[in-house]
PDB file of C-alpha atoms (C1' of nucleotides) in Angstrom:
ATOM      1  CA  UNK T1420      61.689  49.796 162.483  1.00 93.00           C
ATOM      2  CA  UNK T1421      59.980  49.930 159.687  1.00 96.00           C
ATOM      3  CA  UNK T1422      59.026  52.643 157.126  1.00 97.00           C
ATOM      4  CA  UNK T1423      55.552  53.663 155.147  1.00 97.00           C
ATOM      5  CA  UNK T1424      53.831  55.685 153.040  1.00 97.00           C
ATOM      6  CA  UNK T1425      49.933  57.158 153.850  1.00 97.00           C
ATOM      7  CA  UNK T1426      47.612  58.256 150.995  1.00 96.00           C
ATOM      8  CA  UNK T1427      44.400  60.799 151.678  1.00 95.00           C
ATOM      9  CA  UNK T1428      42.527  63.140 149.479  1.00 93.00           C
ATOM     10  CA  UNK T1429      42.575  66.590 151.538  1.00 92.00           C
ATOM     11  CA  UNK T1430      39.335  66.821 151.665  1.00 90.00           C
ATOM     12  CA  UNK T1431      38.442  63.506 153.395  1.00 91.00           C
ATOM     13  CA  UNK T1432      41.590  63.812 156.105  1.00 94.00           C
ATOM     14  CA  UNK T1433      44.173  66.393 155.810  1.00 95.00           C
ATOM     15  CA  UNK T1434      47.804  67.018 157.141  1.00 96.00           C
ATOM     16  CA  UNK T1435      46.105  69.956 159.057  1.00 96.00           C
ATOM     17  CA  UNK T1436      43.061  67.393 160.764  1.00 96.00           C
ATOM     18  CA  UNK T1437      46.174  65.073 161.560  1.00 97.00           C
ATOM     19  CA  UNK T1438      48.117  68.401 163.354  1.00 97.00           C
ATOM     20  CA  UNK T1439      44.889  68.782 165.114  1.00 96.00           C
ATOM     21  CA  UNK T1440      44.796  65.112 166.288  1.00 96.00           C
ATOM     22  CA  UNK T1441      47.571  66.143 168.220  1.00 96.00           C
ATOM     23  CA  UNK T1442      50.464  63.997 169.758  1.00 95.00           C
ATOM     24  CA  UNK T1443      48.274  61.255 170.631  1.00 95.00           C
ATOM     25  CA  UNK T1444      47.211  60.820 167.329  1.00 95.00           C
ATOM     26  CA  UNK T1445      44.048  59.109 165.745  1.00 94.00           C
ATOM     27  CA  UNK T1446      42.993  56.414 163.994  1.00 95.00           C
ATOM     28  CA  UNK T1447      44.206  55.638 160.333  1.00 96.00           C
ATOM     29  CA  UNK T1448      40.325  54.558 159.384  1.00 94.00           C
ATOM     30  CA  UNK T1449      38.506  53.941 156.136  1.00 92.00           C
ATOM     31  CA  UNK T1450      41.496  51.250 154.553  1.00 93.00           C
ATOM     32  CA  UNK T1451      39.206  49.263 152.707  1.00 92.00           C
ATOM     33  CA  UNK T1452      41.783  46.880 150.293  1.00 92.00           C
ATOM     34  CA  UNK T1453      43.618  44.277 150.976  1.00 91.00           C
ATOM     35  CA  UNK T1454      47.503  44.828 150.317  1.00 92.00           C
ATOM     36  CA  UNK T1455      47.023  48.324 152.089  1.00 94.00           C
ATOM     37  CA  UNK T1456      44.921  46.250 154.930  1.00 93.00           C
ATOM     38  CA  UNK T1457      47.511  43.970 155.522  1.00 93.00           C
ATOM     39  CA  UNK T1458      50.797  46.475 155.559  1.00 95.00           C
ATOM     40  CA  UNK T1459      48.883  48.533 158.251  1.00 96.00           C
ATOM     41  CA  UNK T1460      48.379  44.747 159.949  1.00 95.00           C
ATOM     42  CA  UNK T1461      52.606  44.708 159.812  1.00 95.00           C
ATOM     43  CA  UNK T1462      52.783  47.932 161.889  1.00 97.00           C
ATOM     44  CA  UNK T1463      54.638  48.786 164.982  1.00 97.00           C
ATOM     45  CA  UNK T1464      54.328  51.236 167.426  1.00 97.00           C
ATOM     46  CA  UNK T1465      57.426  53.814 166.533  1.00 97.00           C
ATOM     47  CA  UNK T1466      57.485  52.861 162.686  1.00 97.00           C
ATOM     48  CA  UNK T1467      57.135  56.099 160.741  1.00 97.00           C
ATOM     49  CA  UNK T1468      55.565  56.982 157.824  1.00 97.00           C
ATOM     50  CA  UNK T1469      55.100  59.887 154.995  1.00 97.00           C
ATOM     51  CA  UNK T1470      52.016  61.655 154.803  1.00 97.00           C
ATOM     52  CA  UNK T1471      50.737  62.095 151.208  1.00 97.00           C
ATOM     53  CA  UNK T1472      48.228  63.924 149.656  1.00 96.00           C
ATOM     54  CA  UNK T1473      46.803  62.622 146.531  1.00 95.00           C
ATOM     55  CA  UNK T1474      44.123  64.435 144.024  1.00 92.00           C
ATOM     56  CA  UNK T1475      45.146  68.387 143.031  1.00 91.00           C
ATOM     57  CA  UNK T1476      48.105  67.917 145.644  1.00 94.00           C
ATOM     58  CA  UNK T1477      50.499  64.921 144.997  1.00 95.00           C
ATOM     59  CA  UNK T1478      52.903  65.710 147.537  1.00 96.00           C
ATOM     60  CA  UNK T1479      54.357  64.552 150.593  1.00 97.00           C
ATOM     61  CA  UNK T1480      53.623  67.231 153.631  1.00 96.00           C
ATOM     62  CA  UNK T1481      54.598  65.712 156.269  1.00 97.00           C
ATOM     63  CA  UNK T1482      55.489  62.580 158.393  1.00 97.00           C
ATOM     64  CA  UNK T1483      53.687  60.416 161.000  1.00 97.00           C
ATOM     65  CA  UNK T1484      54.695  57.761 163.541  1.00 97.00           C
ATOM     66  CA  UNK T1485      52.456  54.864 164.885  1.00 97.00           C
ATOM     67  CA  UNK T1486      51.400  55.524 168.497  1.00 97.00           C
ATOM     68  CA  UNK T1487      49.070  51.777 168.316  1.00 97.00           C
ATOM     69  CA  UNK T1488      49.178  49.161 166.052  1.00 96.00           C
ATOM     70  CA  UNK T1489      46.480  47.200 164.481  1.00 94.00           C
ATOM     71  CA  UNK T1490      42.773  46.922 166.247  1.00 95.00           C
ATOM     72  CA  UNK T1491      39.635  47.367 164.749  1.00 93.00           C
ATOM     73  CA  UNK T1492      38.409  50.136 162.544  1.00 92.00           C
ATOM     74  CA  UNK T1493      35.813  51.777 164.250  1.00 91.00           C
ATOM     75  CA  UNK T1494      34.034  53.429 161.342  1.00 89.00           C
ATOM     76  CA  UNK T1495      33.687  49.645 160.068  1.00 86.00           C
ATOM     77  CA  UNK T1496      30.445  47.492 161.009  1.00 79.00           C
ATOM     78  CA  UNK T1497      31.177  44.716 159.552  1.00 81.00           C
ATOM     79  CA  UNK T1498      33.938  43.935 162.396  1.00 83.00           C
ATOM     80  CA  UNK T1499      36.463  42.933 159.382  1.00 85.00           C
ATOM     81  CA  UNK T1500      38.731  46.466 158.984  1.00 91.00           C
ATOM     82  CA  UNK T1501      41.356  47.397 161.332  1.00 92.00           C
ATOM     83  CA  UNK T1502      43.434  50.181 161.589  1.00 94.00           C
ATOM     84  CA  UNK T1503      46.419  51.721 163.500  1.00 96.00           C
ATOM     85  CA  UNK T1504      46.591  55.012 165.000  1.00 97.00           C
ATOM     86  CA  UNK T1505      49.482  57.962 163.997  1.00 97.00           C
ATOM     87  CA  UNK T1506      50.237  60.981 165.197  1.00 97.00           C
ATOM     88  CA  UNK T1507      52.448  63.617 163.383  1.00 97.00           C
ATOM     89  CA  UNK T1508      55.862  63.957 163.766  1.00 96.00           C
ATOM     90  CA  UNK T1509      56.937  66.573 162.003  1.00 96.00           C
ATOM     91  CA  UNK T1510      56.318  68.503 158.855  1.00 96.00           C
ATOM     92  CA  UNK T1511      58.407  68.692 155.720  1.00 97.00           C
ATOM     93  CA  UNK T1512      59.799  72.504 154.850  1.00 96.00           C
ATOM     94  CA  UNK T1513      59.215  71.486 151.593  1.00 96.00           C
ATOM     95  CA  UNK T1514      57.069  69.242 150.473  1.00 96.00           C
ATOM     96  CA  UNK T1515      58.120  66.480 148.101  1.00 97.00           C
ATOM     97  CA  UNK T1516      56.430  66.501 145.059  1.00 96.00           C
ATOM     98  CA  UNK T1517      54.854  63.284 142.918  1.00 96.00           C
ATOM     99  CA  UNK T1518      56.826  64.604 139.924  1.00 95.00           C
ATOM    100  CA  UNK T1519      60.248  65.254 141.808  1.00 96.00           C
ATOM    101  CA  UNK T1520      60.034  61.954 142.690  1.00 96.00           C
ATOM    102  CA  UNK T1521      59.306  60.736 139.945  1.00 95.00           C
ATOM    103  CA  UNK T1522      62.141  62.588 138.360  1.00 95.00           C
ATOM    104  CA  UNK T1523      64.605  61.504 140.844  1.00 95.00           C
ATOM    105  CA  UNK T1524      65.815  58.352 139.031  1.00 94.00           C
ATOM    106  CA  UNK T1525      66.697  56.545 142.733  1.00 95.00           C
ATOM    107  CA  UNK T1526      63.046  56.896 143.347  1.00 95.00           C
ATOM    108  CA  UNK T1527      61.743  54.764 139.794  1.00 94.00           C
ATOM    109  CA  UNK T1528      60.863  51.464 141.865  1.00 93.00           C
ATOM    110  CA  UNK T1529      59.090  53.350 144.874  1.00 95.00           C
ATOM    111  CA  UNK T1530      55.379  52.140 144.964  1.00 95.00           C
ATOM    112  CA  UNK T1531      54.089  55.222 144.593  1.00 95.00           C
ATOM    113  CA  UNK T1532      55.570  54.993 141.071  1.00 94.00           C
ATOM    114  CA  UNK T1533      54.864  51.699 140.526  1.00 92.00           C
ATOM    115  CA  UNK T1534      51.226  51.100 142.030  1.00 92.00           C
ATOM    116  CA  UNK T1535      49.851  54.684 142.533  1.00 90.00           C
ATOM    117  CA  UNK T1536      46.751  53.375 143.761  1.00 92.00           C
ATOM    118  CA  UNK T1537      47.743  51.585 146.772  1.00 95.00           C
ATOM    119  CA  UNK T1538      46.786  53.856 149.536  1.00 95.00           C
ATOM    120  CA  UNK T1539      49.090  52.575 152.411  1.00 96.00           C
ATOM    121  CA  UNK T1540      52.167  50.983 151.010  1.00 96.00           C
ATOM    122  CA  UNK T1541      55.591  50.111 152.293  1.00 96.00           C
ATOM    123  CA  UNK T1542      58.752  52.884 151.869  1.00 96.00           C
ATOM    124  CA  UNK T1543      62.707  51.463 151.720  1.00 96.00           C
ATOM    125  CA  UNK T1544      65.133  53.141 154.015  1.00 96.00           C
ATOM    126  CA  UNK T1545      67.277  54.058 151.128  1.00 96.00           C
ATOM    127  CA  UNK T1546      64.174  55.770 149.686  1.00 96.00           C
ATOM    128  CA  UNK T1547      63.058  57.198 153.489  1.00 96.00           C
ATOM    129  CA  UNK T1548      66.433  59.036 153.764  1.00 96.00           C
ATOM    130  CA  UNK T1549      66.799  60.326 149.996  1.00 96.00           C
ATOM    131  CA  UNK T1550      63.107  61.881 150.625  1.00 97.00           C
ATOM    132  CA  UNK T1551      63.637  63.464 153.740  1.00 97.00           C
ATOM    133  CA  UNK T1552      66.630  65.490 152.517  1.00 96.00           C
ATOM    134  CA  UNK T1553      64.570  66.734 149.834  1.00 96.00           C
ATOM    135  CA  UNK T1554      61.519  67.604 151.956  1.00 96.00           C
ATOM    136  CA  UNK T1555      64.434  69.380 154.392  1.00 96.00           C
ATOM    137  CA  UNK T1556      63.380  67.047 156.892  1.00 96.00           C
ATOM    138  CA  UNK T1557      65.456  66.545 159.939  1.00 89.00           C
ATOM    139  CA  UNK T1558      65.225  62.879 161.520  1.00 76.00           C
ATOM    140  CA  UNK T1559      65.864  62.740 165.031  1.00 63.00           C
TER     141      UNK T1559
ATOM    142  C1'  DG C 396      37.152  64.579 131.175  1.00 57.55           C
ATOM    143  C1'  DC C 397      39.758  60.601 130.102  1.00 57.55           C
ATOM    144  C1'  DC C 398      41.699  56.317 130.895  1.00 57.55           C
ATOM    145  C1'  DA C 399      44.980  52.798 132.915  1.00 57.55           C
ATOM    146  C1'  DA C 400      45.341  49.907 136.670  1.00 57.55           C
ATOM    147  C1'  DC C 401      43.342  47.499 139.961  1.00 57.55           C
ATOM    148  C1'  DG C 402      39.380  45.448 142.889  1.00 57.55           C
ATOM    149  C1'  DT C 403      34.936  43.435 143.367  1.00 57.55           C
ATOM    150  C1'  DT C 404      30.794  41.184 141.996  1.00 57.55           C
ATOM    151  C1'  DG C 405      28.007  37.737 140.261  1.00 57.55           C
ATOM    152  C1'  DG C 406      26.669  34.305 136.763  1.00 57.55           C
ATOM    153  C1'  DC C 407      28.025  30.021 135.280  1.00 57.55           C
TER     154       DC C 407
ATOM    155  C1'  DG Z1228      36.849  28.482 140.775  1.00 57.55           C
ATOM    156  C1'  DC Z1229      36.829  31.245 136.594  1.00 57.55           C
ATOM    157  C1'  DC Z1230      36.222  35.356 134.287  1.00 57.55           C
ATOM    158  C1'  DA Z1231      33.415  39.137 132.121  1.00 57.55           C
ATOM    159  C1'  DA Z1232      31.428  43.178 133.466  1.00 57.55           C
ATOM    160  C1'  DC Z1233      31.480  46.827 136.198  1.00 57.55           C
ATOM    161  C1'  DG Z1234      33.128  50.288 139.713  1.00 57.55           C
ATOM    162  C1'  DT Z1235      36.815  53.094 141.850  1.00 57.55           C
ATOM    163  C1'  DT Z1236      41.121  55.414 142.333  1.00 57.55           C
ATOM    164  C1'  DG Z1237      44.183  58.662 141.028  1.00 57.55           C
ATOM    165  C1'  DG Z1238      47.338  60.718 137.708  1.00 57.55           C
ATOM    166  C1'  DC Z1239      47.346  63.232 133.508  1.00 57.55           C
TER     167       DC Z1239
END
DNA sequence: GCCAACGTTGGC
DNA sequence: GCCAACGTTGGC
């Protein structure tokens, strides 16, 4: 089991669009690099993953699981994109902001820190757990 | 609005 | 296959 982080801008796929997508979730679409390409590739159903919005936001909001892994992107037609689908699992009662993380000196080699422009990147357990007490989150 | 970091493109 | 030029992302 694996952990993750998700970028979006609000206004291209929020936390509330993801709520709406219901427990069934939807497709992760429009990963168009690489390194982001090929963590989504490394996937499992039941990994879980923060939901971050970047732009006037920066914070976490909330977190998803994957309900499929891997299999083409269909908002791609050029056949070489795939995504996986997530559904949420639960919002934070308070959301974890960039700059509390980036305060929190346990945090400094997160990717998010290090490479704030990868848009799906991978998350350490040590950093999962330290982010979910913050965000008030209770695991299950 | 700026700019650092990173990707992509295209000429050679 | 290299790399300069250019474009994009995203934080500040």
């Amino acid at each position: 089991m694996a952990y993750w982080l998700l970028k979006t801008e609000r206004s291209a796929f929020s936390w509330e669009d993801q709520l709406k997508a219901g427990p069934k979730g939807g497709e992760w679409s429009g990963v168009r690099n690489p390194l982001a390409q090929k963590n989504m590739m490394a996937m499992k159903i039941g990994d879980l993953g923060f939901f971050y919005h970047s732009g006037d936001e920066k914070r976490i909001v909330g977190v998803v699981k994957v309900v499929s892994e891997a299999h083409p992107d269909s908002t791609d037609r050029t056949g070489r994109w795939n995504c996986v689908d997530v559904a949420a699992a639960g919002a934070f009662q308070k959301p974890v902001a960039l700059s509390e993380i980036k305060a929190e000196p346990r945090l400094a080699n997160m990717v998010l820190v290090r490479n704030s422009r990868l848009s799906v990147q991978p998350v350490t357990e040590e950093e999962w757990m330290l982010i979910c007490r913050m965000g008030g989150y209770n695991q299950r």
